[in-house]
Coordinates of N, CA, C and O in Angstrom, one line a residue:
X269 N 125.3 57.9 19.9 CA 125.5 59.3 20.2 C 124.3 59.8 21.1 O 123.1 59.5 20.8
X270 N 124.7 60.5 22.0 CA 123.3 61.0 22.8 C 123.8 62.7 22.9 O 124.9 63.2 22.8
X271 N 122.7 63.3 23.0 CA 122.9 65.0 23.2 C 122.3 65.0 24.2 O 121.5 64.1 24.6
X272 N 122.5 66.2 24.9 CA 122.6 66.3 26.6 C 122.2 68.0 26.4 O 122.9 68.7 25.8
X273 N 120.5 68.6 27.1 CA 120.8 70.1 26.9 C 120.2 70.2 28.2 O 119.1 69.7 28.5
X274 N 121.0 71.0 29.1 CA 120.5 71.0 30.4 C 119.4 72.1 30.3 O 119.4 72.6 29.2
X275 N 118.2 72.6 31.4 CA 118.0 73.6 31.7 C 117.4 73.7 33.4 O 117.4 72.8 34.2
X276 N 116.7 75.1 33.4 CA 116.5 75.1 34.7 C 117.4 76.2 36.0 O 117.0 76.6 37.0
X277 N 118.9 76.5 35.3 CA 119.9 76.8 36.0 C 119.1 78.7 36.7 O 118.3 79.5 36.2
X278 N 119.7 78.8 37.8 CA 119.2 80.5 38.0 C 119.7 80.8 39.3 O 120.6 80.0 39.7
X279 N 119.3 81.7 40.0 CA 119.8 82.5 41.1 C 118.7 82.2 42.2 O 117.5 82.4 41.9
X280 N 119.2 81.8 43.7 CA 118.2 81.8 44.4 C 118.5 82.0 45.5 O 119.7 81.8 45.8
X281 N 117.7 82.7 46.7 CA 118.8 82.7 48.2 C 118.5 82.0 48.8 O 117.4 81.5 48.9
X282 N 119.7 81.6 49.7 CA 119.9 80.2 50.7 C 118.1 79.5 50.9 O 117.0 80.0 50.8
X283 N 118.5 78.7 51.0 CA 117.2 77.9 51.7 C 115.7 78.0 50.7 O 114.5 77.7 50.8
X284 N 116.5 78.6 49.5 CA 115.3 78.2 47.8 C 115.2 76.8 47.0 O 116.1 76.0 47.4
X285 N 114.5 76.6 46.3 CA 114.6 75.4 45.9 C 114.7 75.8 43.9 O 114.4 76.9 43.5
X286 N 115.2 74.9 43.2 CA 115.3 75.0 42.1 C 115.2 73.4 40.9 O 116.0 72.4 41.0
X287 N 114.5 73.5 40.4 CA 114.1 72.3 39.7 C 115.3 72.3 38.5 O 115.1 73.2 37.7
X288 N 116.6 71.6 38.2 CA 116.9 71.3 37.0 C 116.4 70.1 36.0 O 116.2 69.0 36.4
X289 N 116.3 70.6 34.5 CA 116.1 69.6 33.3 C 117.1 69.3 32.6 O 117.7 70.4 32.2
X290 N 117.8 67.9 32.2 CA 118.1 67.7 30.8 C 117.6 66.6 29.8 O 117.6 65.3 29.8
X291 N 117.4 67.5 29.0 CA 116.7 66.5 28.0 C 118.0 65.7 27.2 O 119.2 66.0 26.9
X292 N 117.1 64.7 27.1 CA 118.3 63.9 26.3 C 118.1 63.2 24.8 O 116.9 63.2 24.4
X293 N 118.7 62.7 24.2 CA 118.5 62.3 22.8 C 118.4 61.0 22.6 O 117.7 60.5 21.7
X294 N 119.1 60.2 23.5 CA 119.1 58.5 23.9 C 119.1 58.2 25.2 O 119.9 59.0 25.8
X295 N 118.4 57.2 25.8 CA 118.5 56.7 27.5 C 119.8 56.0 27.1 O 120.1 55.5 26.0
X296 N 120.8 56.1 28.7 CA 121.8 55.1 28.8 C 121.4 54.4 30.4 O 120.6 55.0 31.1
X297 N 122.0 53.4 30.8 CA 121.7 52.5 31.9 C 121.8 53.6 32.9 O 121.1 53.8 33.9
X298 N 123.0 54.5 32.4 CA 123.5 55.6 34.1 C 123.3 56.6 33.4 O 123.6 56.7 32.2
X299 N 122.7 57.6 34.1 CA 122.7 59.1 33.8 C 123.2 59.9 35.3 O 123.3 59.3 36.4
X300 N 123.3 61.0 35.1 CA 124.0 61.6 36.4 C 124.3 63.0 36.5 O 124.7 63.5 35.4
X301 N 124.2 63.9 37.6 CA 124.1 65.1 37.9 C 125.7 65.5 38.3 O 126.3 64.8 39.1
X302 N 126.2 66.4 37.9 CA 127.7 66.6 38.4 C 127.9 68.3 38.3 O 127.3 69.0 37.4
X303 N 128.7 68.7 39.3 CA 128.5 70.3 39.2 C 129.8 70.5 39.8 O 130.3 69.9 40.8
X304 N 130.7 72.0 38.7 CA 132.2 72.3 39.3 C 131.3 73.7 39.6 O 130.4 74.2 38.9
X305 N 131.9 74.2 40.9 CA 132.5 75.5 41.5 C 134.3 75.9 40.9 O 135.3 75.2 40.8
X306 N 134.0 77.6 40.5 CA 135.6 78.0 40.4 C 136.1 77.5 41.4 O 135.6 77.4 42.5
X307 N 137.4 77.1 40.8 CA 138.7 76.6 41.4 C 138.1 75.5 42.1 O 138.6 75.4 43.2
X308 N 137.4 74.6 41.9 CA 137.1 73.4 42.5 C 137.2 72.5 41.6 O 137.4 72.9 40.4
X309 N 137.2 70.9 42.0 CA 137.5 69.8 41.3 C 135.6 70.1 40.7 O 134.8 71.0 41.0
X310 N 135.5 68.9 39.6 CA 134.3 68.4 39.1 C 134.0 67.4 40.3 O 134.9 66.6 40.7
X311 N 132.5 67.5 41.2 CA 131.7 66.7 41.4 C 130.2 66.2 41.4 O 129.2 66.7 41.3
X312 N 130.8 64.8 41.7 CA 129.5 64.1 41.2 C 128.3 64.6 42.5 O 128.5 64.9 43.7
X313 N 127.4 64.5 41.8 CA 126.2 65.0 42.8 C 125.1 64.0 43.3 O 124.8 63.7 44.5
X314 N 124.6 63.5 42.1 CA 123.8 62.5 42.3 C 123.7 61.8 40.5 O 124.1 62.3 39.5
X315 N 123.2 60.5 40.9 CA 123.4 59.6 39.5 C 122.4 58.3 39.3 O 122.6 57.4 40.2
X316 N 121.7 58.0 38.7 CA 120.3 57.2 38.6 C 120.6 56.5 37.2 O 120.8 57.0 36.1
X317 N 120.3 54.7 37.7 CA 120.7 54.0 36.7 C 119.0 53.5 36.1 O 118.0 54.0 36.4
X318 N 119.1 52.7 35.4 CA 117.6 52.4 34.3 C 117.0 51.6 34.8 O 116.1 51.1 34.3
X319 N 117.6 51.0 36.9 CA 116.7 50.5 37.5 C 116.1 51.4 38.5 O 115.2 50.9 39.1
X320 N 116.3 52.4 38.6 CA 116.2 53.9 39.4 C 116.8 53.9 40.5 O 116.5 54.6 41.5
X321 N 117.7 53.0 40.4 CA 118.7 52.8 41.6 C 119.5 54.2 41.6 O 120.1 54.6 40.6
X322 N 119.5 54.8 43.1 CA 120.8 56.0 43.0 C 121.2 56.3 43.9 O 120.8 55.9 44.9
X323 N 122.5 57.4 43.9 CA 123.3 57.5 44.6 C 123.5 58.9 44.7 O 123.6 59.5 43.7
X324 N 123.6 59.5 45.9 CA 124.2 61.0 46.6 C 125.2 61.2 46.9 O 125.7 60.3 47.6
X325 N 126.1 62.5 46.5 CA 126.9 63.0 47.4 C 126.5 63.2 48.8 O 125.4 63.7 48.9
X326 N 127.0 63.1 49.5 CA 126.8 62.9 51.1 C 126.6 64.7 51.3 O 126.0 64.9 52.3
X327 N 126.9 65.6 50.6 CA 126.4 66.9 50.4 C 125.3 67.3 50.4 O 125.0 68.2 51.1
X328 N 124.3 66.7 49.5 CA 123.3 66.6 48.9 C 122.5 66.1 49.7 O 121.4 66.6 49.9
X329 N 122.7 64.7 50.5 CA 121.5 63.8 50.8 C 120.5 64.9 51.7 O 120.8 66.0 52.3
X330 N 119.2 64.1 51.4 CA 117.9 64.5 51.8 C 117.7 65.9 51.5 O 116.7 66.4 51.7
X331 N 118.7 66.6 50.8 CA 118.5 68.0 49.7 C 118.1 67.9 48.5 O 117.2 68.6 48.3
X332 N 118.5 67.3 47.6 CA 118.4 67.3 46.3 C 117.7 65.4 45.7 O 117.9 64.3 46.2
X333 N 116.8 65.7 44.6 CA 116.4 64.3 44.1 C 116.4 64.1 43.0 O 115.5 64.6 42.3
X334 N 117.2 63.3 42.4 CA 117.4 62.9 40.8 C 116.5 62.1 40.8 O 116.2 61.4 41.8
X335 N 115.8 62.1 39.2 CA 114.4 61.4 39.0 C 115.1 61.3 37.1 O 116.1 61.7 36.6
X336 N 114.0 60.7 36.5 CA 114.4 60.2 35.6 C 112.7 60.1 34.7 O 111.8 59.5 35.3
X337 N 112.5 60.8 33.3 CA 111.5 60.4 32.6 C 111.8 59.8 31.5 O 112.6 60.3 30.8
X338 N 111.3 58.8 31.2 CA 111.8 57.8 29.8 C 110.5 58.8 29.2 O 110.7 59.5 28.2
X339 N 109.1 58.8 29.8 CA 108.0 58.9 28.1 C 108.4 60.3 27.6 O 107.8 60.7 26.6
X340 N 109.4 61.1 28.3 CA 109.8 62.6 28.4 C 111.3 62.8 27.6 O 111.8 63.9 27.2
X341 N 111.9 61.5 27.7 CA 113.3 61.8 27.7 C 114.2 63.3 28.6 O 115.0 64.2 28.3
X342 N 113.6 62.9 29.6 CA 114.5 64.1 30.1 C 114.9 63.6 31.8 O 114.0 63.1 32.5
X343 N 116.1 63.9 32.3 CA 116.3 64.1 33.3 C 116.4 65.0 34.6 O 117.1 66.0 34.5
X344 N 115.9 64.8 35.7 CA 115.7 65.8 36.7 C 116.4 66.3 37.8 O 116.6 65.1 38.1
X345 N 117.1 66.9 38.7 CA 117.6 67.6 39.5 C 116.5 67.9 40.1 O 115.7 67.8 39.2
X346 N 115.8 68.3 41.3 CA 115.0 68.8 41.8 C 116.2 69.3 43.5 O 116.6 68.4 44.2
X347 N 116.4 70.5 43.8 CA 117.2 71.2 44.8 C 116.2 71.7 45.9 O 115.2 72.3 45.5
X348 N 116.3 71.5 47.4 CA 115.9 71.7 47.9 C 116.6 72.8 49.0 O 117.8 73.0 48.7
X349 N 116.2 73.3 50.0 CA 117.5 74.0 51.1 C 118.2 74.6 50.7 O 118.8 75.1 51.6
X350 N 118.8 75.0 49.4 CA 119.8 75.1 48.9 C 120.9 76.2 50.0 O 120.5 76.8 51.0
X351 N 122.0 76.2 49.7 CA 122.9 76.8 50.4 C 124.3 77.5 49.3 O 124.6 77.1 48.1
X352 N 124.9 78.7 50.2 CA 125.4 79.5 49.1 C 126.7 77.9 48.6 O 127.3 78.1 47.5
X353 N 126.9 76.7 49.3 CA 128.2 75.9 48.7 C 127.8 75.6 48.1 O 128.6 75.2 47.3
X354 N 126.1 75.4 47.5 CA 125.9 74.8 45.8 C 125.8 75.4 44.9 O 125.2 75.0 43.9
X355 N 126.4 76.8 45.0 CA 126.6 77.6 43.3 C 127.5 76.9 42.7 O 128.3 76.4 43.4
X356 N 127.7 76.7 41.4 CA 128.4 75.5 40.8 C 127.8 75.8 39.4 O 126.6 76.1 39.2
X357 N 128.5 75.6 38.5 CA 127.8 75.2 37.3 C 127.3 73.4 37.0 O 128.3 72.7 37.3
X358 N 126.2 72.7 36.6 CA 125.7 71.7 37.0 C 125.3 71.3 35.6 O 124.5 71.9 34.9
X359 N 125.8 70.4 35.3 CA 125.9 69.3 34.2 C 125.5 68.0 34.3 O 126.0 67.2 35.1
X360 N 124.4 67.6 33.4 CA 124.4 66.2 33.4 C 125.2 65.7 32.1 O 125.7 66.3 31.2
X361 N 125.2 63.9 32.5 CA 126.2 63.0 31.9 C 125.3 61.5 31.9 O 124.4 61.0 32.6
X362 N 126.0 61.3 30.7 CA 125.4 59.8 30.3 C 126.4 59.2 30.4 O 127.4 59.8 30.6
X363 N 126.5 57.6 30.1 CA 127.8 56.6 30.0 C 127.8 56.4 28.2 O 126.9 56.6 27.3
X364 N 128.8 56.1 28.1 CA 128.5 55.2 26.8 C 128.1 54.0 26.1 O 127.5 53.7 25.1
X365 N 128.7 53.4 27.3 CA 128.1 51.6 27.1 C 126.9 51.5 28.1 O 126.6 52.1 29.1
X366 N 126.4 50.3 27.3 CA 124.9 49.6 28.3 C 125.4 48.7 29.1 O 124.7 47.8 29.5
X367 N 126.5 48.8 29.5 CA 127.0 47.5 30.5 C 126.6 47.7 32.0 O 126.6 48.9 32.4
X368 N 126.4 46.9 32.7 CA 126.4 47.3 34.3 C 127.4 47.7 35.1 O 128.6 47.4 35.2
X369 N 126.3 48.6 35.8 CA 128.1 50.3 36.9 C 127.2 49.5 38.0 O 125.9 49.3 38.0
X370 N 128.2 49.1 39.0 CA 127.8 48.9 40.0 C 127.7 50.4 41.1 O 128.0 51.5 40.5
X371 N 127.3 50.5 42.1 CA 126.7 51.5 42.8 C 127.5 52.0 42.9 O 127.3 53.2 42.9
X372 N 128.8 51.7 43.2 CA 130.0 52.5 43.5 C 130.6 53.3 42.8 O 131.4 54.1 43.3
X373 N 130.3 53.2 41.4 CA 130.8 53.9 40.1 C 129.7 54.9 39.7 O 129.6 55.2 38.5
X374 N 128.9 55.3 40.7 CA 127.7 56.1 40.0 C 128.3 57.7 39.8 O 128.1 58.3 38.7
X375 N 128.9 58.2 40.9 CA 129.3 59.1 40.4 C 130.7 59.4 40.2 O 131.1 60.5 40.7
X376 N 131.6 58.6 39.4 CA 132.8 58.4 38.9 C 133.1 59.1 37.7 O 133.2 58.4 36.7
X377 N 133.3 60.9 37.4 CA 133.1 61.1 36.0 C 134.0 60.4 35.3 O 133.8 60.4 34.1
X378 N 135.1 59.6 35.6 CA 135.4 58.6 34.0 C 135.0 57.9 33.6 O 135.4 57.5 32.5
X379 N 133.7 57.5 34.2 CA 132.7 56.6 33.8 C 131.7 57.0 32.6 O 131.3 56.1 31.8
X380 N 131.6 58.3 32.6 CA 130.5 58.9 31.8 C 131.3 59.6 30.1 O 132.5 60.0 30.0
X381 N 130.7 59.4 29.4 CA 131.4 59.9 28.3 C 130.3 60.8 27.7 O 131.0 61.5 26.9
X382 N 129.2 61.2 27.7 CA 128.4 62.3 26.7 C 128.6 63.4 28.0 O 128.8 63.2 29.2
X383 N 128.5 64.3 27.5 CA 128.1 65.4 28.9 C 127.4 66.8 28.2 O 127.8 67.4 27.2
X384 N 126.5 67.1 28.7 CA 125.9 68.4 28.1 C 126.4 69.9 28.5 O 126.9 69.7 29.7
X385 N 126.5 71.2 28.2 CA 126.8 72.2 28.3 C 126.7 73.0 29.3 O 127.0 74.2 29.3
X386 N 126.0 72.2 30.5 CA 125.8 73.0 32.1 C 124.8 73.8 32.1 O 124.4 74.2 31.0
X387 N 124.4 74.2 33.2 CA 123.4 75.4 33.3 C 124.2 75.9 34.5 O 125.0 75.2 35.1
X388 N 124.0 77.1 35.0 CA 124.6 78.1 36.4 C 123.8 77.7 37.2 O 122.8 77.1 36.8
X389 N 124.1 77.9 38.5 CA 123.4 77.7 39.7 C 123.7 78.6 40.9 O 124.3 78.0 41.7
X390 N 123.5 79.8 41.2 CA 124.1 80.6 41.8 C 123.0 80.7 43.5 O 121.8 80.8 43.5
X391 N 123.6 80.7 44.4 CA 123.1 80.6 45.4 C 123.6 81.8 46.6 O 124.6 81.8 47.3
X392 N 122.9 82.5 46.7 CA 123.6 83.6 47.8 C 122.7 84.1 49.2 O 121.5 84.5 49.2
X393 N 123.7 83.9 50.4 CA 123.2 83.9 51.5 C 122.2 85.1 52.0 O 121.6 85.1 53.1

C-alpha cells in the first residue's frame, strides 16, 4: 500500500515558476507527475524511475523537472516558464509492482495504480 499527498499547488502568472511535493508512504521503481485540465483527457507530464531515469511530455521539456528524495520520501515537480496551458489539477502516481517499465511506459496512466488527491495549478496570462 503506498499513500500519495501532494502539495505545493497555487496560482501564478505566465512565465512563474512553482515547486510541487508529494510525499509518499512507500518508494515504487516508477513514480510520476500527471495533470487533467476541465474537459481534457488525463496526462502524463513527467515520470522518474528508482534509476532516475525520466521521461517528459514533449509540453513540458526544458520547463519542468521531476526529481525524486528517497532520505525525504517525497517527490518533486519543480515548474518553470509556466504558461496559462498548464492550469490543470496535477497528481502524482506510483505503480504497484517492482517489476521493470521500460521508458516507453513512463507516462502510461494504466501503468500506475496508487494515485494521490491532486493539488490545483492555476496559471493566468
Amino acid at each position: 500500500q503506498v499513500q500519495l499527498v501532494e502539495s505545493g499547488g497555487g496560482s501564478v502568472q505566465a512565465g512563474g515558476s512553482l515547486s510541487l511535493s508529494c510525499a509518499y508512504s512507500n518508494s515504487r521503481n516508477l513514480m510520476a507527475w500527471f495533470r487533467q485540465a476541465p474537459g481534457k483527457e488525463l496526462e502524463g507530464v513527467a515520470g522518474i524511475d528508482s534509476g532516475a531515469s525520466t521521461k517528459y511530455a514533449d509540453s513540458v521539456k526544458g520547463r519542468f523537472t521531476i526529481s525524486k528524495d528517497g532520505a525525504k520520501n517525497t517527490l518533486y515537480l519543480q515548474m518553470n516558464s509556466l504558461k496559462p496551458e498548464d492550469t490543470a489539477m496535477y497528481t502524482c502516481a506510483a505503480v504497484r509492482s517492482d517489476t521493470y517499465y521500460a521508458w516507453s511506459e513512463f507516462l502510461l496512466p494504466s501503468k500506475y495504480f496508487y494515485w494521490g488527491h491532486g493539488t490545483q495549478v492555476t496559471v493566468s496570462s
